[in-house]
Short mmCIF file of N, CA and C in Angstrom, two decimals:
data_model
loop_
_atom_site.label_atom_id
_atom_site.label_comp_id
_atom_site.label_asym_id
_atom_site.label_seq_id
_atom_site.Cartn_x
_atom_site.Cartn_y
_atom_site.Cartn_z
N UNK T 172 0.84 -1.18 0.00
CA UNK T 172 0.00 0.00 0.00
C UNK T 172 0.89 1.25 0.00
N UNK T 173 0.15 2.41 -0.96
CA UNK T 173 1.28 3.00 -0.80
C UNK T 173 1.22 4.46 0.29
N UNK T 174 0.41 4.01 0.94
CA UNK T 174 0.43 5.23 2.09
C UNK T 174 1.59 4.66 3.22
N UNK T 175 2.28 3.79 3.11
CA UNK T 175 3.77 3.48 3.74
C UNK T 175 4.39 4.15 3.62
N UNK T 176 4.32 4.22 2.45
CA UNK T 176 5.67 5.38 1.60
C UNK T 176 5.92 6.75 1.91
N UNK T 177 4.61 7.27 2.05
CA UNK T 177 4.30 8.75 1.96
C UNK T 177 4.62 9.28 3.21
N UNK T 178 5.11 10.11 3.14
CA UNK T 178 5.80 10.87 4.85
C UNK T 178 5.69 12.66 4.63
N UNK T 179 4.95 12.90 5.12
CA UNK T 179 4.56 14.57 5.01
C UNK T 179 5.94 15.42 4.86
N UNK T 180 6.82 15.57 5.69
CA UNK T 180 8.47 16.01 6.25
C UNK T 180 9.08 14.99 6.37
N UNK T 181 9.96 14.68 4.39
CA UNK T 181 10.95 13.30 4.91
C UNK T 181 11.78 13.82 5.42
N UNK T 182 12.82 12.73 6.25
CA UNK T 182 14.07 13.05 6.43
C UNK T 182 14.79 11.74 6.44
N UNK T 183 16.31 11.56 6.87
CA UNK T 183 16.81 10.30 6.34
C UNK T 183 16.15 9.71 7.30
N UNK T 184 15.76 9.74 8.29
CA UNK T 184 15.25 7.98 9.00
C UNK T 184 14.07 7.57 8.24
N UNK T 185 13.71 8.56 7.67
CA UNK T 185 11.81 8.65 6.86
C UNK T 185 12.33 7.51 5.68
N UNK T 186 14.16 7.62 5.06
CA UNK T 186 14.27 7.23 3.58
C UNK T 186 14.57 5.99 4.03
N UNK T 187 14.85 5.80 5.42
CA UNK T 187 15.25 4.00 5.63
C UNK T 187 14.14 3.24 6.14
N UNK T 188 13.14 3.59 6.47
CA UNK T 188 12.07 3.16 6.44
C UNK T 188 11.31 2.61 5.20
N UNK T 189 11.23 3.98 4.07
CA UNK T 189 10.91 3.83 3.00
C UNK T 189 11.45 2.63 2.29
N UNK T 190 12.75 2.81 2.51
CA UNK T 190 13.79 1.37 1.26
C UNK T 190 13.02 0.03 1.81
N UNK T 191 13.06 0.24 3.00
CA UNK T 191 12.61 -1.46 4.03
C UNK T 191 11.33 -1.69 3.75
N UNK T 192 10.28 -0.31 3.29
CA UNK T 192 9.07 -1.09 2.79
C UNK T 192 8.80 -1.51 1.09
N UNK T 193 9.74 -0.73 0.48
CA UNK T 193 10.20 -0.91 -0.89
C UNK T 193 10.63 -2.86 -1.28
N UNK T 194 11.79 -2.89 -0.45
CA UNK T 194 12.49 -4.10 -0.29
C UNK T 194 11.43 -5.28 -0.05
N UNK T 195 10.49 -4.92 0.87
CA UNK T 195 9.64 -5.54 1.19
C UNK T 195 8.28 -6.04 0.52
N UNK T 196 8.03 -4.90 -0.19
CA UNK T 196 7.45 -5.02 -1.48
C UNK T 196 7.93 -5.65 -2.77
N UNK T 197 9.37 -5.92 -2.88
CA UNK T 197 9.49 -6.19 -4.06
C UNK T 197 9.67 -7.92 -4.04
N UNK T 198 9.27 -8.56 -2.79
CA UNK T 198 9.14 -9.73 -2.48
C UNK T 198 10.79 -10.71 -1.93
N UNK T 199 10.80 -11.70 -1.99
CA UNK T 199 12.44 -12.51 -2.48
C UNK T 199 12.82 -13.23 -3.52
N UNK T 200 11.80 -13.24 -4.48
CA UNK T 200 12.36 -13.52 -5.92
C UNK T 200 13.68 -12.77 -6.51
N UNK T 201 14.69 -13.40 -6.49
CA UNK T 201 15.81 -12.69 -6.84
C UNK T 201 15.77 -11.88 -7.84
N UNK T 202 15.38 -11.70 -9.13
CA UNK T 202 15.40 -11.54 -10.12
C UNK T 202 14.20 -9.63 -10.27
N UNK T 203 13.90 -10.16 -9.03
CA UNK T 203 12.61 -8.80 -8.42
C UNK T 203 13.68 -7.85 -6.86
N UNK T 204 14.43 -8.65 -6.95
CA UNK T 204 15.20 -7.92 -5.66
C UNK T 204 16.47 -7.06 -6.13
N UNK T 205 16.66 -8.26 -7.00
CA UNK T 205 17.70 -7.23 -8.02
C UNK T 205 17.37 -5.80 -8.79
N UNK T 206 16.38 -5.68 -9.47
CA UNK T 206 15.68 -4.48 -10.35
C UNK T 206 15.26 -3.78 -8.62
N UNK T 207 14.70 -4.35 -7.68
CA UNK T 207 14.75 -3.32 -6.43
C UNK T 207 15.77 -2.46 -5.99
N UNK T 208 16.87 -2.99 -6.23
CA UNK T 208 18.07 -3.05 -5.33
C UNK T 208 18.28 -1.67 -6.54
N UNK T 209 18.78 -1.99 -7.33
CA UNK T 209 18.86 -1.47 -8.78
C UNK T 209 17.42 0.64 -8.58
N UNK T 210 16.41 0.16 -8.19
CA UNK T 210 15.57 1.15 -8.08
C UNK T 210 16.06 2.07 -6.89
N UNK T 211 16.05 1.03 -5.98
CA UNK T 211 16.67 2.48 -4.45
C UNK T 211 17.88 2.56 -4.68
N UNK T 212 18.90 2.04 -5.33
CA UNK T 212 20.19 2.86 -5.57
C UNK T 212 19.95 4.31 -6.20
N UNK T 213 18.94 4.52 -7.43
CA UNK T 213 18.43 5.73 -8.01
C UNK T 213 18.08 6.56 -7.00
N UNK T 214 17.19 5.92 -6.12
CA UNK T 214 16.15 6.33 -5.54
C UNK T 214 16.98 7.31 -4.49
N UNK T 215 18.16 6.34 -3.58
CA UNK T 215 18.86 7.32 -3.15
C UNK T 215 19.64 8.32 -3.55
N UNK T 216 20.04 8.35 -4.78
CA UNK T 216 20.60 9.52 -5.08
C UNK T 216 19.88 10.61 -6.28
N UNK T 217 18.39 10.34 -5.83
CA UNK T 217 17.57 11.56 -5.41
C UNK T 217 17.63 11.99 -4.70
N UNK T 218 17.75 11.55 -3.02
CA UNK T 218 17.41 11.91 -1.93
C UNK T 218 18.71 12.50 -1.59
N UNK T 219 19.96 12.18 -2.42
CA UNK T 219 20.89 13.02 -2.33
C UNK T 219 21.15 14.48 -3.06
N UNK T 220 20.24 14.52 -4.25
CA UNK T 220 20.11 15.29 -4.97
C UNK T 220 19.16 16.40 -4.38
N UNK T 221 18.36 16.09 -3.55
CA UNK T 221 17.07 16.93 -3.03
C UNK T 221 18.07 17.30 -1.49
N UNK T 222 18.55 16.63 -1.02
CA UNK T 222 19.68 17.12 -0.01
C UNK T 222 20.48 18.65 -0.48
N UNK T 223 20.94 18.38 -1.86
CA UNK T 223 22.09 19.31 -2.62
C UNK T 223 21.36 20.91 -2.69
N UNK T 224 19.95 20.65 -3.54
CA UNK T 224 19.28 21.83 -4.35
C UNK T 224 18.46 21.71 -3.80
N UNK T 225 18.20 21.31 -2.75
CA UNK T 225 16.85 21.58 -2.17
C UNK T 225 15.26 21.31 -2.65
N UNK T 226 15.19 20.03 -3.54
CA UNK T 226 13.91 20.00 -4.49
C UNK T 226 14.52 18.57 -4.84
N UNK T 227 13.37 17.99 -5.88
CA UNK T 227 13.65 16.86 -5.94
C UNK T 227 13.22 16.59 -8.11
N UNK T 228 13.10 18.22 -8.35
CA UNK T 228 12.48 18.15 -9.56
C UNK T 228 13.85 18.22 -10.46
N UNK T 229 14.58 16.39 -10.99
CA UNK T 229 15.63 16.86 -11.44
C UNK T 229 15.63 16.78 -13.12
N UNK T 230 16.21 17.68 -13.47
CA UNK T 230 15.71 18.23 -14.56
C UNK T 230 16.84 16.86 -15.77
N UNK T 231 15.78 16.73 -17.14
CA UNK T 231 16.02 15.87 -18.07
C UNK T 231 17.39 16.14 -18.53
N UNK T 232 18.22 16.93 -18.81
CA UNK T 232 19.67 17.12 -19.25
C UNK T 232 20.60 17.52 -17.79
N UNK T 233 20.60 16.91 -16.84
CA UNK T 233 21.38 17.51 -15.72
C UNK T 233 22.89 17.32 -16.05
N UNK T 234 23.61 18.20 -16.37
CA UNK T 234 24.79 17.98 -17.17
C UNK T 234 25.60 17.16 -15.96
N UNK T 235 25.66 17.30 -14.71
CA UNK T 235 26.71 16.68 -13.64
C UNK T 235 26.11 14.94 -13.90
N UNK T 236 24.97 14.44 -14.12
CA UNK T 236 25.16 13.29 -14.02
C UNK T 236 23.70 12.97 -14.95
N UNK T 237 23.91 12.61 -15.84
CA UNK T 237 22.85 12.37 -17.13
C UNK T 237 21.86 11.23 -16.60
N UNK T 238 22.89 10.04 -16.29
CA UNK T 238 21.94 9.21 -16.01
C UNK T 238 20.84 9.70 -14.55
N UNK T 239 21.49 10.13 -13.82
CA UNK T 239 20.40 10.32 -13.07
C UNK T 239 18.48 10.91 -13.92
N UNK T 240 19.20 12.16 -14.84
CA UNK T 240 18.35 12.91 -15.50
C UNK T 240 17.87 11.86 -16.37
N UNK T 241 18.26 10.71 -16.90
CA UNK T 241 17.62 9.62 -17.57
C UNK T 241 16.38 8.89 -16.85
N UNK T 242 16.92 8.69 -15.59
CA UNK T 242 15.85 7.97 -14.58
C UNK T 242 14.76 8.93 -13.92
N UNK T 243 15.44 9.69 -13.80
CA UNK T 243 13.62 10.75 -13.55
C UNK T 243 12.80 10.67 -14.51
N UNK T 244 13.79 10.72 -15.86
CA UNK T 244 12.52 10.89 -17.05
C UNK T 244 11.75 9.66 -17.37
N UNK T 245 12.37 8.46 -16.85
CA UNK T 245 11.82 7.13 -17.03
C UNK T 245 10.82 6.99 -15.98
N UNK T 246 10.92 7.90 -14.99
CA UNK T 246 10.23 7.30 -14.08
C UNK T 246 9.00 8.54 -14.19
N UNK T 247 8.95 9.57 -14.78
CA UNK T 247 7.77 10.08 -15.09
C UNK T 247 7.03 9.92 -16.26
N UNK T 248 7.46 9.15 -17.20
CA UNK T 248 7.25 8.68 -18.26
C UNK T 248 6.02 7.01 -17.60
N UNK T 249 6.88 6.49 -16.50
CA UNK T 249 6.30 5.13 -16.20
C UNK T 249 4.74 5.60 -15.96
N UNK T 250 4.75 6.67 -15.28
CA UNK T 250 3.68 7.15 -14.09
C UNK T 250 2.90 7.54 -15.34
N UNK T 251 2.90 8.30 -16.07
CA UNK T 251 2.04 8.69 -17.29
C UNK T 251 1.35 6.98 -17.52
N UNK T 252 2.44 5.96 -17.78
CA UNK T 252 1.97 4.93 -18.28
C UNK T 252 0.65 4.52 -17.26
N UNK T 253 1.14 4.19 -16.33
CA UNK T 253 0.19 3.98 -15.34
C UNK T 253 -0.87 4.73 -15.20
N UNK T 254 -1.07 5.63 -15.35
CA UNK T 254 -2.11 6.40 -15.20
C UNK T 254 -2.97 6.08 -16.28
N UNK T 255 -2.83 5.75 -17.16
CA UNK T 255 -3.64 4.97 -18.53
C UNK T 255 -3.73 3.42 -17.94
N UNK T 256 -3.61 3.59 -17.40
CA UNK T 256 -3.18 1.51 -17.59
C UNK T 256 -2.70 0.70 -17.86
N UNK T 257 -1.24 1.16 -18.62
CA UNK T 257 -1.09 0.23 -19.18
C UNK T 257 0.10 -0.64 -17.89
N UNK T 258 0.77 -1.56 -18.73
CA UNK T 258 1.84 -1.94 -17.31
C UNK T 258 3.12 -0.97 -17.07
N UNK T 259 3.61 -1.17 -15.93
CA UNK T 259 4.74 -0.49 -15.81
C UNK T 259 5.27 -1.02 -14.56
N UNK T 260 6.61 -1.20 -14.83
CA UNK T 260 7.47 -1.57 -12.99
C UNK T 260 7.50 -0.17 -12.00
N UNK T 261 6.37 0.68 -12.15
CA UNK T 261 6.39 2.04 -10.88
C UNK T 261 5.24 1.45 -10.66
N UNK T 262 5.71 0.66 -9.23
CA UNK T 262 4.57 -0.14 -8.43
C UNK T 262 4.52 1.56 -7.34
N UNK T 263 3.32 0.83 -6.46
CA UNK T 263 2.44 1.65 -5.71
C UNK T 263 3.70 2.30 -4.65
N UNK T 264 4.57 1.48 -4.04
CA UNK T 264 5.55 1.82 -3.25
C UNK T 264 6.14 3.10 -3.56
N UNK T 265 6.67 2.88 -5.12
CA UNK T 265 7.68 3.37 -5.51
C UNK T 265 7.03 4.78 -5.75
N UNK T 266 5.79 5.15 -6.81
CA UNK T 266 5.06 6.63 -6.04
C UNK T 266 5.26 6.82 -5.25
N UNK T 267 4.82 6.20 -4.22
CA UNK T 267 4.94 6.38 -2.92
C UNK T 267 6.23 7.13 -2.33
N UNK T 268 7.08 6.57 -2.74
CA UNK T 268 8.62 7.00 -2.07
C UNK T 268 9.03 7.99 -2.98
N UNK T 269 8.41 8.24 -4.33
CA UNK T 269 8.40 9.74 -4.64
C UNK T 269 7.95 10.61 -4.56
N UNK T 270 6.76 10.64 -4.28
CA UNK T 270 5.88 11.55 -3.70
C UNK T 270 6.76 12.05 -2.40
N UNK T 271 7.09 10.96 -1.04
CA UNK T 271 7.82 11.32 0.00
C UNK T 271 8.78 12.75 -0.21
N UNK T 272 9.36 12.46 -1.20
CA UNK T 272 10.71 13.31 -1.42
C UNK T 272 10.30 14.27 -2.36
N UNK T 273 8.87 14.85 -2.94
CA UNK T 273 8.63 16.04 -3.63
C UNK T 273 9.01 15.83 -5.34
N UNK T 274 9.16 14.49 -5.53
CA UNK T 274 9.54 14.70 -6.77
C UNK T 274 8.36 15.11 -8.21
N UNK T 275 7.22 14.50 -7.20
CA UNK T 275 6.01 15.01 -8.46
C UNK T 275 5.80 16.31 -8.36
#
């Protein structure tokens, strides 16, 4: 559910909570723990990025580190998907733990 996720004023104990219900969500199928593992590595260095500039809205060409600016755009791209219906790996958590950190 993804009102786990959601924390009015994150802060880091808010983001280790978050990963543990993430982790927890993504079951122990290896192959699902891996693409997890793989998601909160991003995930944290948003939360390092929203640490830096104060916001979490990181923009599509961020010249210091592209890929990051790759994965925001994938991951607002997913959420569009979802919002139609169709499938997408931005399960309920993972809103969830963006919303936390201001990124929508």
């Amino acid at each position: 559910d993804s009102e786990d996720f959601v924390i009015p004023s994150c802060e880091e104990k808010d983001i280790e909570r978050i990963i543990t219900n993430l982790r927890r969500e993504a079951g122990s199928r290896p192959a699902q723990r891996a693409h997890c593992n793989s998601w909160i590595g991003h995930f944290s260095r948003l939360w390092d990025f929203r640490s830096v500039h104060g916001h979490a809205k990181v923009p599509f060409a961020l010249p210091a580190n592209k890929r990051m600016g790759y994965w925001a755009a994938d991951q607002r791209r997913e959420l569009k998907r979802r919002s139609r219906g169709e499938r997408s790996p931005l399960t309920a958590g993972r809103i969830g733990a963006l919303m936390a950190v201001g990124f929508w």
